[in-house]
CSV table of C-alpha atoms and ligand atoms in Angstrom, one decimal:
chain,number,residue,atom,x,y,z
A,633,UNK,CA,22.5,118.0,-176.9
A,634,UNK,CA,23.9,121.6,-176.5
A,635,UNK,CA,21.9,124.4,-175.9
A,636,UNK,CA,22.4,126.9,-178.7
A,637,UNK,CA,21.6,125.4,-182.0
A,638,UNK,CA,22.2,127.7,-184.8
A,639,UNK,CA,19.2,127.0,-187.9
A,640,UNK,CA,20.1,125.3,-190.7
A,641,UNK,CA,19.9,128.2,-192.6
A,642,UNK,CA,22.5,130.2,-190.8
A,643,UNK,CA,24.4,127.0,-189.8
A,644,UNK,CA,28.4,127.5,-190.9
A,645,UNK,CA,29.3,124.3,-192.4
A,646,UNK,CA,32.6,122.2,-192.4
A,647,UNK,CA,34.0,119.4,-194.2
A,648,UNK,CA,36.0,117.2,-192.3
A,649,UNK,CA,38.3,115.1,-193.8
A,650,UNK,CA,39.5,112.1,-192.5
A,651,UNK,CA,42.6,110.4,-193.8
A,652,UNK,CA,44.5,107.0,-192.6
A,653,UNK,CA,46.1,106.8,-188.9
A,654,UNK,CA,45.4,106.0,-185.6
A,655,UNK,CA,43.6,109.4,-184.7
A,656,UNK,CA,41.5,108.5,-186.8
A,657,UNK,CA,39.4,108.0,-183.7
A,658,UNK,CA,40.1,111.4,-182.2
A,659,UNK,CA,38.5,112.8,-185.2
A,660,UNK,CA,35.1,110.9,-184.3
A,661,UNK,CA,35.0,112.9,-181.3
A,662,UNK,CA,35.9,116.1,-183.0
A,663,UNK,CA,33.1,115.6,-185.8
A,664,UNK,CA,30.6,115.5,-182.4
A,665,UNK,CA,31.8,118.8,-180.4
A,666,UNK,CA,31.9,120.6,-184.2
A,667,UNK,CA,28.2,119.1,-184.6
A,668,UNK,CA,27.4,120.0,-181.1
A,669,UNK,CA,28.6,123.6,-181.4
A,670,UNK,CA,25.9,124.3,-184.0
A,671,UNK,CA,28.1,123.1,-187.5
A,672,UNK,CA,26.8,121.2,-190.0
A,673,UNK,CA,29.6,118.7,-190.7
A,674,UNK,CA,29.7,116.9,-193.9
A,675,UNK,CA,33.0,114.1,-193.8
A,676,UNK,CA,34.7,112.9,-196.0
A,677,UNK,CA,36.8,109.8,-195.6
A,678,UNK,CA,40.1,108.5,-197.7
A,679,UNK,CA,40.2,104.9,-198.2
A,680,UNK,CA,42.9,104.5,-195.2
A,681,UNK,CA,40.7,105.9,-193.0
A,682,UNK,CA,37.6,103.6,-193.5
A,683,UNK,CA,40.4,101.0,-192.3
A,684,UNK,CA,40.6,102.7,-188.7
A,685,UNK,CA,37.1,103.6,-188.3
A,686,UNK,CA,34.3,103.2,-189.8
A,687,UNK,CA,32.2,105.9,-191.9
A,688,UNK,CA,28.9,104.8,-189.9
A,689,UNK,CA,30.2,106.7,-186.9
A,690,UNK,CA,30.8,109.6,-188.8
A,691,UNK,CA,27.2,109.2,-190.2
A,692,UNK,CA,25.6,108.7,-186.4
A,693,UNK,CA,27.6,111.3,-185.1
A,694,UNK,CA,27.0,113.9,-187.9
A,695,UNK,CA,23.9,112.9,-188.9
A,696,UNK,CA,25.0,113.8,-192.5
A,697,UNK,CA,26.1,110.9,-195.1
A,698,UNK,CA,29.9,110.1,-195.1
A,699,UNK,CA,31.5,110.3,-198.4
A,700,UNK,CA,34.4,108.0,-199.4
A,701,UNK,CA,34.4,107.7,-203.2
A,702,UNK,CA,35.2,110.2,-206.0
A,703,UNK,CA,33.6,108.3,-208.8
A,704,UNK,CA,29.8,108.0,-206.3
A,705,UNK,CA,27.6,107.7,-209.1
A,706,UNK,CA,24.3,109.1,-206.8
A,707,UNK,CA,26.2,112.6,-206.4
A,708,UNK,CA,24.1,115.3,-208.0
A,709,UNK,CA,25.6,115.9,-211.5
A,710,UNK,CA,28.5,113.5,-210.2
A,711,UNK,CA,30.5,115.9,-209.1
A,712,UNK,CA,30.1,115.2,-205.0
A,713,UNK,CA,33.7,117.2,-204.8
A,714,UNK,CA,32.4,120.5,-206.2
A,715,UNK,CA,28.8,120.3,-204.7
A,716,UNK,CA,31.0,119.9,-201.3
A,717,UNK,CA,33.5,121.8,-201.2
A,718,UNK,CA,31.2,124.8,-202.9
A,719,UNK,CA,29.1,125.4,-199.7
A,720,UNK,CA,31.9,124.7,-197.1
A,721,UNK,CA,32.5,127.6,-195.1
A,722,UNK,CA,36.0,125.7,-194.2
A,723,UNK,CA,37.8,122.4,-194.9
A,724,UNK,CA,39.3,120.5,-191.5
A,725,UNK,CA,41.6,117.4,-192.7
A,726,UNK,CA,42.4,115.4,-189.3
A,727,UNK,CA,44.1,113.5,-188.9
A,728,UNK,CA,46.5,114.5,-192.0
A,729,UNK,CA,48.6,111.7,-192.7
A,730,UNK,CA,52.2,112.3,-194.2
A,731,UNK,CA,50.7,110.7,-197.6
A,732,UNK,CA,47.8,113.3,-197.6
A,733,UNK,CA,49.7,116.4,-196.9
A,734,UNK,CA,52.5,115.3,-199.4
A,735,UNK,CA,49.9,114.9,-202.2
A,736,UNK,CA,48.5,118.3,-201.3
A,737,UNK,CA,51.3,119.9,-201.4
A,738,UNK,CA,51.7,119.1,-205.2
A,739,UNK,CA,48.0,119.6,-205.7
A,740,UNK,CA,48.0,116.1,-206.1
A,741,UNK,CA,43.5,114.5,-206.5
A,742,UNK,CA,43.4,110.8,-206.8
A,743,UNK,CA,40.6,110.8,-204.5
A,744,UNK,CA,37.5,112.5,-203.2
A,745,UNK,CA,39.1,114.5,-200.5
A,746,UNK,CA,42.5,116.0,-202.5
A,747,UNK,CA,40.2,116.6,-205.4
A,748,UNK,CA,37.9,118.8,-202.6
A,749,UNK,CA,41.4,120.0,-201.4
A,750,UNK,CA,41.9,121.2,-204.8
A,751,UNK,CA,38.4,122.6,-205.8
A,752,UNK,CA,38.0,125.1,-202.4
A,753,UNK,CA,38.0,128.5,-202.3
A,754,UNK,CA,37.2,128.9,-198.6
A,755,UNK,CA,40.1,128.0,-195.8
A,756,UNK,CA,41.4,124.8,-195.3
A,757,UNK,CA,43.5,123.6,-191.9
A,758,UNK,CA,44.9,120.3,-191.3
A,759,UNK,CA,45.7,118.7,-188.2
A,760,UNK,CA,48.8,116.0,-189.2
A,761,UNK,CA,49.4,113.1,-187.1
A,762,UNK,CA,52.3,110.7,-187.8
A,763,UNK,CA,54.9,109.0,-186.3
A,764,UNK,CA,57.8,111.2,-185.2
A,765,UNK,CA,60.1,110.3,-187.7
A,766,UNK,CA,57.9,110.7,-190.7
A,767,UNK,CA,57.2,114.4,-189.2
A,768,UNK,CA,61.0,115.0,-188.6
A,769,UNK,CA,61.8,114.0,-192.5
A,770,UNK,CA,63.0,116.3,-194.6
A,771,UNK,CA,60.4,115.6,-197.2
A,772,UNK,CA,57.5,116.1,-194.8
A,773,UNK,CA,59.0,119.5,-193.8
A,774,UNK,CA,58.8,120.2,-197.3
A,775,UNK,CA,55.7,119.7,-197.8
A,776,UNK,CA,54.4,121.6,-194.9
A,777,UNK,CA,56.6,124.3,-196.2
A,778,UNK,CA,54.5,124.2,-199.2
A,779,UNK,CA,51.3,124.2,-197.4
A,780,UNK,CA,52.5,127.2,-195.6
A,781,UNK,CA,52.7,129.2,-198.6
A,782,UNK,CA,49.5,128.1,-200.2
A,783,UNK,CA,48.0,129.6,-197.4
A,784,UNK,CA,46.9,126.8,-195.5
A,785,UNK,CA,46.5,126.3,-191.9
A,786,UNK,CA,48.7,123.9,-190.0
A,787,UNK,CA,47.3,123.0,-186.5
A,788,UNK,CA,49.7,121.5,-184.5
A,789,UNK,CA,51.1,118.6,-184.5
A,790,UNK,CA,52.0,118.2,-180.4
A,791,UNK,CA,54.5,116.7,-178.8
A,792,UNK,CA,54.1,113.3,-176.7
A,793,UNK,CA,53.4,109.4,-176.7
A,794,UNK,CA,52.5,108.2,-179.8
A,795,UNK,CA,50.4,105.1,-180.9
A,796,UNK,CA,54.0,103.2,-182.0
A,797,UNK,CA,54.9,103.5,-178.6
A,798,UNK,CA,57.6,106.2,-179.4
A,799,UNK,CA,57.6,110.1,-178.1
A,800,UNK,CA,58.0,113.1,-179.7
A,801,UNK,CA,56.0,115.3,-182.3
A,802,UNK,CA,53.4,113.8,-184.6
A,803,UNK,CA,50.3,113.8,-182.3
A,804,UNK,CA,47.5,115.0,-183.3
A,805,UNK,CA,46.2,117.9,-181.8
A,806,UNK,CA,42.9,116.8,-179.0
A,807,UNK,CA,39.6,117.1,-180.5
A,808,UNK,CA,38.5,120.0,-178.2
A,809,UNK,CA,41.7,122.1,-179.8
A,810,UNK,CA,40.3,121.6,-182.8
A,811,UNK,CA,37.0,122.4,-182.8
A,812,UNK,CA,37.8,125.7,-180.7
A,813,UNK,CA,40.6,126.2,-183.7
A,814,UNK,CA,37.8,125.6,-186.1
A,815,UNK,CA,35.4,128.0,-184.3
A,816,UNK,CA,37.8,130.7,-183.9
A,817,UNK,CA,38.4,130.6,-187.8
A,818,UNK,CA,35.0,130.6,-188.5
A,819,UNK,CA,34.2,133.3,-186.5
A,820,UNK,CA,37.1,135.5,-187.7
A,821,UNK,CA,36.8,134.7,-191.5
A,822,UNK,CA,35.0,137.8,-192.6
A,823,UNK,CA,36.2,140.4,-189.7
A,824,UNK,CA,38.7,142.4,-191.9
A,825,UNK,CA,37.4,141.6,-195.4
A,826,UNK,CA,38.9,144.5,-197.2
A,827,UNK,CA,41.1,145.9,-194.6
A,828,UNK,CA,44.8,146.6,-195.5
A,829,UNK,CA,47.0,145.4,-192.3
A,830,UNK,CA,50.4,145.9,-192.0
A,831,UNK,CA,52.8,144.3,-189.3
A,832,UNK,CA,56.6,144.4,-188.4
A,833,UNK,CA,57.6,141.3,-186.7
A,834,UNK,CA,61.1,139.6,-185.3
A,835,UNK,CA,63.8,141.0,-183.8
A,836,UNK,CA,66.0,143.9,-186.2
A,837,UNK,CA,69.9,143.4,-186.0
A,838,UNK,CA,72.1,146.3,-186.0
A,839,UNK,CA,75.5,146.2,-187.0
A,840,UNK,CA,78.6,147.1,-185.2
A,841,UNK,CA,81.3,145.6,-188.3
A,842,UNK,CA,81.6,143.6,-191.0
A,843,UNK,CA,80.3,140.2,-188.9
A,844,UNK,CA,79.2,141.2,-185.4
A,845,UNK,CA,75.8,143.3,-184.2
A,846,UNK,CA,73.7,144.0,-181.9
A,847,UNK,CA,70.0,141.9,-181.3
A,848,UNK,CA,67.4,140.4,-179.3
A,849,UNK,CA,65.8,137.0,-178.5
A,850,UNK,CA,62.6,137.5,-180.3
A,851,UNK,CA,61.9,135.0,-181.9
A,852,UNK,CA,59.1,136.1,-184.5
A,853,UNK,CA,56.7,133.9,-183.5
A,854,UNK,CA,53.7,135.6,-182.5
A,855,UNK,CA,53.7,138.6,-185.0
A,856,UNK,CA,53.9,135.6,-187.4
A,857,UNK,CA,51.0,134.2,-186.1
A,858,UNK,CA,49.2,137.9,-186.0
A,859,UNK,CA,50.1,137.9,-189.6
A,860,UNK,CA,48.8,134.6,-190.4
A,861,UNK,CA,45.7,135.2,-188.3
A,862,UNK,CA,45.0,138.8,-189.8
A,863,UNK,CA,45.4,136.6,-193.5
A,864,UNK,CA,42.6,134.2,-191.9
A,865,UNK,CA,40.6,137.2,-191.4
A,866,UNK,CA,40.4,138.3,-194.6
A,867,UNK,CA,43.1,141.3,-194.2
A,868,UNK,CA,45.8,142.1,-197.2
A,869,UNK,CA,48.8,141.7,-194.9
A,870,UNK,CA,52.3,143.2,-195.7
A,871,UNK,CA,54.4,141.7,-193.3
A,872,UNK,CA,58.2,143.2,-192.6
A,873,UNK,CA,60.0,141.0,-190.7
A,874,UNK,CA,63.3,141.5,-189.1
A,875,UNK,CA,65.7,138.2,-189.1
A,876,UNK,CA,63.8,135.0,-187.4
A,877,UNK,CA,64.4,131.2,-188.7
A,878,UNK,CA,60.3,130.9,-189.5
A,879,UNK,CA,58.6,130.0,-192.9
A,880,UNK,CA,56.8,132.9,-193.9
A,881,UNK,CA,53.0,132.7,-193.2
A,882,UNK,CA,50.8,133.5,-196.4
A,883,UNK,CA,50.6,136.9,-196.8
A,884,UNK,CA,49.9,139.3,-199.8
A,885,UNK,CA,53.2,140.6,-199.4
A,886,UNK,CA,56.5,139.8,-197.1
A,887,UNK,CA,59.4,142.1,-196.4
A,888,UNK,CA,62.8,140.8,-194.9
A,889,UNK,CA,64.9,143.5,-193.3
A,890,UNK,CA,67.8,143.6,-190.7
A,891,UNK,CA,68.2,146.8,-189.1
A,892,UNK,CA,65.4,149.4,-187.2
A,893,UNK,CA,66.9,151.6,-190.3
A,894,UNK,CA,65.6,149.4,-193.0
A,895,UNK,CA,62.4,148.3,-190.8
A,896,UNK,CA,62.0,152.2,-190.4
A,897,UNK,CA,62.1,152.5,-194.2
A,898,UNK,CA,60.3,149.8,-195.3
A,899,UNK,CA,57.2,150.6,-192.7
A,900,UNK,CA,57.4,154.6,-193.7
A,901,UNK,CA,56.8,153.1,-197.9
A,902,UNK,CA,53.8,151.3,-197.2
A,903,UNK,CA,52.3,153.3,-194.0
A,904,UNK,CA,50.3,155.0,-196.3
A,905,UNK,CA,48.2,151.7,-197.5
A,906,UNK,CA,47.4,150.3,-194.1
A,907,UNK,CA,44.3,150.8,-192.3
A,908,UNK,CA,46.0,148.4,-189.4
A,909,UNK,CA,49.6,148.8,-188.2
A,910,UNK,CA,50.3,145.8,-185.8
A,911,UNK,CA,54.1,146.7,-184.4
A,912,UNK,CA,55.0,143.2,-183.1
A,913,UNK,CA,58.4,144.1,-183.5
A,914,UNK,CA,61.5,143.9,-181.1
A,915,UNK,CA,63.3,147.1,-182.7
A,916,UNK,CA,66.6,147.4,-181.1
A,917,UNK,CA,66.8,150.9,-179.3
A,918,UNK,CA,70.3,151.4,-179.9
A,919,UNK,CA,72.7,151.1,-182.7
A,920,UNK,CA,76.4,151.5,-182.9
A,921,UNK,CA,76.9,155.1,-183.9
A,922,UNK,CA,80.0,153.7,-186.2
A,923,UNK,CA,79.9,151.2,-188.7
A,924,UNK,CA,82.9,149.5,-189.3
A,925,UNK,CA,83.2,148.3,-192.7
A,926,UNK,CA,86.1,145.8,-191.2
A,927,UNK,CA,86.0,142.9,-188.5
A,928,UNK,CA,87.3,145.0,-186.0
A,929,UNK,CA,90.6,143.2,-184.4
A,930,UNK,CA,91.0,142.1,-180.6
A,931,UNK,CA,93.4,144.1,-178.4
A,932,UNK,CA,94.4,143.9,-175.1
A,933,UNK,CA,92.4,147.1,-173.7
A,934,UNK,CA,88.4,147.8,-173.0
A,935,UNK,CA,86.1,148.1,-176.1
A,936,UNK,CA,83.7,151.1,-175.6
A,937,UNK,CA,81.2,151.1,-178.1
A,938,UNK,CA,79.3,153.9,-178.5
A,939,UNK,CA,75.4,153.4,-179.4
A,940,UNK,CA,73.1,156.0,-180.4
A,941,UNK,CA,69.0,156.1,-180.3
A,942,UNK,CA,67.1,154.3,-183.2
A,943,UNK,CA,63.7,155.8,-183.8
A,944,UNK,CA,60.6,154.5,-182.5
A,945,UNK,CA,58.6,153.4,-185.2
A,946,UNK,CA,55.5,152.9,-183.5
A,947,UNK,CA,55.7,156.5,-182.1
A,948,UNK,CA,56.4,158.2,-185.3
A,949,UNK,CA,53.3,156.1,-187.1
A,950,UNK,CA,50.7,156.7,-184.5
A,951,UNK,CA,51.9,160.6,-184.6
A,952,UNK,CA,51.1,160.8,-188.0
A,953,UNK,CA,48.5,163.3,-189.3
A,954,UNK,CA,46.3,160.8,-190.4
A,955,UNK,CA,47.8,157.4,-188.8
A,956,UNK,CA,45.8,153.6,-189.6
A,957,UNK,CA,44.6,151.8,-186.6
A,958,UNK,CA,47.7,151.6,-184.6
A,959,UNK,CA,48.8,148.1,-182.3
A,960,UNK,CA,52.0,148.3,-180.1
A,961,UNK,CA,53.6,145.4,-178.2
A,962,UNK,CA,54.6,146.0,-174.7
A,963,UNK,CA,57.6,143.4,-173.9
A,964,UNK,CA,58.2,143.9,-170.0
A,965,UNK,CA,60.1,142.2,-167.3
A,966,UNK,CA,58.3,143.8,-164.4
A,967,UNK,CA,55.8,145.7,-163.4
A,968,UNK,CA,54.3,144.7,-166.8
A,969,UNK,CA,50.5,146.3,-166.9
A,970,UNK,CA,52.2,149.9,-165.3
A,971,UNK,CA,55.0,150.2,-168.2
A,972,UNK,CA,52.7,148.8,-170.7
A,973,UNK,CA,50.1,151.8,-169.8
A,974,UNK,CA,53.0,154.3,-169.8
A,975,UNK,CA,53.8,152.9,-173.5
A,976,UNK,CA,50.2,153.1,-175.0
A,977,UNK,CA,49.9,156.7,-173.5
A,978,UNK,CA,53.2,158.1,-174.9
A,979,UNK,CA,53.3,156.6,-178.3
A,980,UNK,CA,49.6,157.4,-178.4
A,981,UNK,CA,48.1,154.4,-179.8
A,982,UNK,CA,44.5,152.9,-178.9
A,983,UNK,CA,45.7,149.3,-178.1
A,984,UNK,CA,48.6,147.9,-176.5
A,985,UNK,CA,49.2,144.4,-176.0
A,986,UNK,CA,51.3,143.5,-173.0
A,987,UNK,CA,53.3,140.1,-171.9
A,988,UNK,CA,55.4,139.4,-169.9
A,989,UNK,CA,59.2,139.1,-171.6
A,990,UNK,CA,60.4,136.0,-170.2
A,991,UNK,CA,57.0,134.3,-170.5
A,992,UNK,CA,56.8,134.8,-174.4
A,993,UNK,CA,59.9,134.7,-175.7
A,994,UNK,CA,61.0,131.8,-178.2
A,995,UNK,CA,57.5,130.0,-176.3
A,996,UNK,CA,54.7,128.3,-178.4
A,997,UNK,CA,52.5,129.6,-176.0
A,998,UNK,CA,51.6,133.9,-174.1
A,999,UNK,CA,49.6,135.3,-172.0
A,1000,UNK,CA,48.1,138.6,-172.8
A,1001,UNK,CA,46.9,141.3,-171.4
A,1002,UNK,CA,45.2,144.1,-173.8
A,1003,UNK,CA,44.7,147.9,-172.6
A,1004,UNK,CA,43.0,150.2,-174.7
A,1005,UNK,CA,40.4,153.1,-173.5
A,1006,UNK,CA,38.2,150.5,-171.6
A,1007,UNK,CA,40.5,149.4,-169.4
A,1008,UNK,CA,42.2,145.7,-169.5
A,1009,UNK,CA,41.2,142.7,-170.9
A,1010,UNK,CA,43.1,139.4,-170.4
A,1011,UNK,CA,43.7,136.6,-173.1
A,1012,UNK,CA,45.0,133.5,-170.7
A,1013,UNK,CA,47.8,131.7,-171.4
A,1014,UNK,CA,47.2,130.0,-175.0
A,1015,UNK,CA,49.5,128.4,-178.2
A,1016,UNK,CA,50.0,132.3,-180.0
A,1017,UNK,CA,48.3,131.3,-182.9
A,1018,UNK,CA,44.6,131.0,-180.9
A,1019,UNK,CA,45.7,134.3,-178.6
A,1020,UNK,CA,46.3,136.2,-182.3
A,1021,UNK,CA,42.7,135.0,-183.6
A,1022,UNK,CA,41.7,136.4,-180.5
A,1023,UNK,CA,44.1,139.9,-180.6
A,1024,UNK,CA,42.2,139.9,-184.6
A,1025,UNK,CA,38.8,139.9,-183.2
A,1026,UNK,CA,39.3,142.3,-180.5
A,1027,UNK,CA,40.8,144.8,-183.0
A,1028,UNK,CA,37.6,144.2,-185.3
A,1029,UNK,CA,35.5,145.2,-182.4
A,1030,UNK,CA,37.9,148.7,-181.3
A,1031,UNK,CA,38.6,149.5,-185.4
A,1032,UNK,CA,34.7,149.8,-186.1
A,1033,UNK,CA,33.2,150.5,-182.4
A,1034,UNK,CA,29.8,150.0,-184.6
A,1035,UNK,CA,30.6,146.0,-184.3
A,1036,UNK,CA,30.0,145.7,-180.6
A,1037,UNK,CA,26.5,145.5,-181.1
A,1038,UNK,CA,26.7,142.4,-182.8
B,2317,CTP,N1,58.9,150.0,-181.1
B,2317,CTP,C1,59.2,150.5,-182.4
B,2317,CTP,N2,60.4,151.1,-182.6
B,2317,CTP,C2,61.4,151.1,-181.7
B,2317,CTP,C3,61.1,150.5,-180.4
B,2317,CTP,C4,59.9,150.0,-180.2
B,2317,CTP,O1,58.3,150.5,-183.2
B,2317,CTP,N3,62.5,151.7,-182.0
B,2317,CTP,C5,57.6,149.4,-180.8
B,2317,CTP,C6,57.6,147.9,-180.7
B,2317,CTP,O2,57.3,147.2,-181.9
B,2317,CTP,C7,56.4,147.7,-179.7
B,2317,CTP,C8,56.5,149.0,-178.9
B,2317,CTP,O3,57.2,149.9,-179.6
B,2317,CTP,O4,55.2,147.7,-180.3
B,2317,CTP,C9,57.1,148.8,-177.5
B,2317,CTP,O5,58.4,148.2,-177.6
B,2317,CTP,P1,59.2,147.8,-176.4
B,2317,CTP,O6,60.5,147.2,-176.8
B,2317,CTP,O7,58.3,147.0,-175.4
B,2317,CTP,O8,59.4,149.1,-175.6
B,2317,CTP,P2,60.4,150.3,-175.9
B,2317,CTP,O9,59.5,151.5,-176.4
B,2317,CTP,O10,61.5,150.0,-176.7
B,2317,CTP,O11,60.8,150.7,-174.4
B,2317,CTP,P3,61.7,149.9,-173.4
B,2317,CTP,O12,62.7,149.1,-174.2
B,2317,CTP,O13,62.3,150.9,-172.5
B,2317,CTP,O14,60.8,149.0,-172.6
C-alpha cells in the first residue's frame, strides 16, 4: 500500500473503461497503480472485455463494484451512466478497441460505457490497442481523426510485438504510462481555467516563385501538443500554425498560415486577447526579397537569390507596452543552454524553452531544458505530449507566482 493516501473526500476519481482485447490485462494493472496513487477508480467493462478478464479483478483491485450492464436495474434511479460519469473527474478507456473508438466517434451508446462516453462533461483519453492493420485502416484513422476534434485525448498506441504475433503500431501503451498520463491530466485540469493562450506552431514557408520556397524541418509536433495540453488545462487556445501534415488538436480556434508575413499578421490580430503567448514556431528568418509571380526558368549560370530579414515575432510581442505571458522556443545545435540564455535576454521574455535541434525535430519524444529568472530547470527526455503537460504546469506556477505555495 502506498504512502500518501488522499481522503475520500478530496480523492480525484476516474472511470476506467475497459473494452475487448488482449490488454485487457494491462488495464488490471493500470486500475491498481491509479488506485494506489490515491484515485478512486470506478470500471466499467464492455461485454468483450468480461471475455478477457474478468470484472472480479477489477472489483479486488479497485475495491469499487465493476459495472458491465446499461440496463442494471439496482443503479440509483437506473441511470448508473449519469450517476458515473457525473462525479468523474476524467474518463480512461484502455484498452480502446477499433469497435469502441469507431462507435465513439459517431456518438454511437449501445452500452454502458459509450452511453458514459456520451453523457461526460469532464476529459476523456483512450488508450487503443489493436492489431496493426486495423490501426493502419483508413476507417480507424477516421475515426481517431474524429476523436481528435471532439477534443479527446489519444494516448498512444506504441509501436512493437503484438499478441497476433505480428509488429508494428497497435500496442497499448504500459500501465505505468498511463497512470502517469492520467495524473498529469488530473493535475493540470483546472491550472489555466479562464486563461486565454495563444500559440504559433510549425514551420512558416516563404516563397521564392510561383512553386518553390524557402522552409524548415519542423515538424509541428510539440507546439501541437502545447496546444493540446494548454486545451487540457482549461485555456481558450488560438493556435496559428504554419504548414505541418498533423490533425489539428481541439482548440477554440485554429489558424493555418504559410509565410512569417501571414504568421506575423495573424499573431499581431489576436495578441491583444492572450494572456499566454507560447511561440513554438520555426519562423523562417529570411525571405526572398522578390516574389516571382512565374516558375522562374533554369539557365546555365549561378542563381543568387537575394533574402531579406523577416521580423521576429516573439521580440516584437514581448516588447509590447503591455505584452501576455510570453514563451519562446530556443531550437540550437550547439552550445544550447548559452544561446538559449542569450535568446530569452534579448527578446525579453520570462521563459524560454530550449532543446537541442537535432534531438527534437520530426521526434515523438524531447528533452527540455527551461530558463526563466530562477535559473534552469530540466524536463528529461519524454513523448512531447507528457514534457508539454509539464511546460503547462510550470507556466501556471511563473504566470501567477502566488501558486508556488501550493
Ligand atoms: N521567432 C519568432 N519570429 C522569428 C524568429 C523566431 O517569433 N522571425 C521565435 C521562435 O518562435 C522561438 C524563438 O523566436 O520562440 C527563437 O527562435 P529560433 O529559431 O530558435 O531563434 P532565432 O531567434 O531565429 O535565432 P537563430 O536562428 O539565430 O538561432
Amino acid at each position: 500500500m502506498m504512502a500518501a493516501y488522499a481522503s475520500s473526500a478530496s480523492k480525484k476519481r476516474v472511470v476506467l473503461g475497459v473494452t475487448g482485447g488482449v490488454a485487457a490485462y494491462k488495464a488490471a494493472e493500470l486500475a491498481r497503480l491509479l488506485t494506489q496513487g490515491g484515485i478512486d477508480v470506478q470500471t466499467v467493462m464492455t461485454q468483450a472485455a468480461c471475455r478477457f478478464v474478468g470484472p472480479v479483478t477489477f472489483q479486488s483491485l479497485t475495491g469499487n463494484p465493476v459495472y458491465t450492464d446499461l440496463w442494471d436495474t439496482n443503479a440509483l434511479h437506473n441511470m448508473a451512466h449519469i450517476n458515473l460519469s457525473r462525479d468523474a473527474d476524467m474518463i480512461l478507456a484502455a484498452p480502446a478497441s477499433a469497435d469502441f473508438i469507431a462507435k465513439l466517434a459517431h456518438g454511437m451508446a449501445d452500452d454502458l460505457l459509450t452511453t458514459l462516453c456520451l453523457a461526460r462533461d469532464c476529459p476523456l483519453m483512450v488508450a487503443p490497442a489493436m492489431n496493426r492493420q486495423m490501426w493502419e485502416n483508413p476507417a480507424t484513422q477516421r475515426n481517431l481523426s474524429l476523436l481528435r476534434q471532439d477534443g479527446i485525448t489519444i494516448a498512444g498506441p506504441a509501436s512493437g510485438e503484438q499478441a497476433c504475433g505480428e509488429i508494428g503500431m497497435g500496442r497499448m501503451l504500459e500501465a505505468d504510462e498511463l497512470a502517469e498520463a492520467v495524473q498529469m491530466i488530473l493535475q493540470t485540469a483546472p491550472l489555466l481555467q479562464g486563461k486565454r493562450v495563444l500559440l504559433t506552431a510549425g514551420p512558416t514557408f516563404e516563397a521564392i516563385d510561383a512553386v518553390r520556397g524557402i522552409s524548415n524541418r519542423s515538424s509541428g509536433k510539440m507546439g501541437y501538443a502545447i496546444a493540446q495540453a494548454a486545451a487540457e488545462a482549461g485555456a481558450t487556445v488560438t493556435l496559428i500554425s504554419g504548414p505541418v501534415c498533423l490533425a489539428p488538436p481541439a482548440v477554440s480556434q485554429f489558424i493555418a498560415v504559410v509565410g512569417a508575413e501571414d504568421m506575423l499578421r495573424a499573431v499581431q490580430a489576436e495578441i491583444a486577447q492572450a494572456d499566454i503567448f507560447i511561440s513554438v514556431a520555426a519562423v523562417a528568418d529570411y525571405r526572398a526579397a522578390q516574389l516571382s509571380q512565374q516558375k522562374i526558368k533554369k539557365s546555365a549560370g549561378k542563381l543568387l537569390l537575394e533574402l531579406v530579414p523577416t521580423v521576429d515575432i516573439l521580440e516584437t510581442v514581448a516588447n509590447l507596452p503591455k505584452p501576455p505571458f510570453c514563451v519562446g522556443f530556443a531550437a540550437e545545435t550547439e552550445n544550447l543552454e548559452e544561446n538559449a540564455a542569450i535568446k530569452r535576454r534579448k527578446k525579453n521574455v520570462p521563459l524560454v524553452v530550449a532543446n537541442l535541434a537535432q534531438d527534437a525535430i520530426g521526434s515523438d519524444e524531447s528533452e527540455l531544458i527551461l530558463l526563466d529568472g530562477a535559473g534552469k530547470h530540466v524536463l528529461p527526455k519524454a513523448s512531447k505530449i507528457e514534457q508539454a503537460r509539464r511546460l503547462i504546469k510550470h507556466i501556471h506556477l511563473l504566470y501567477n507566482p502566488l501558486n508556488k505555495k501550493e
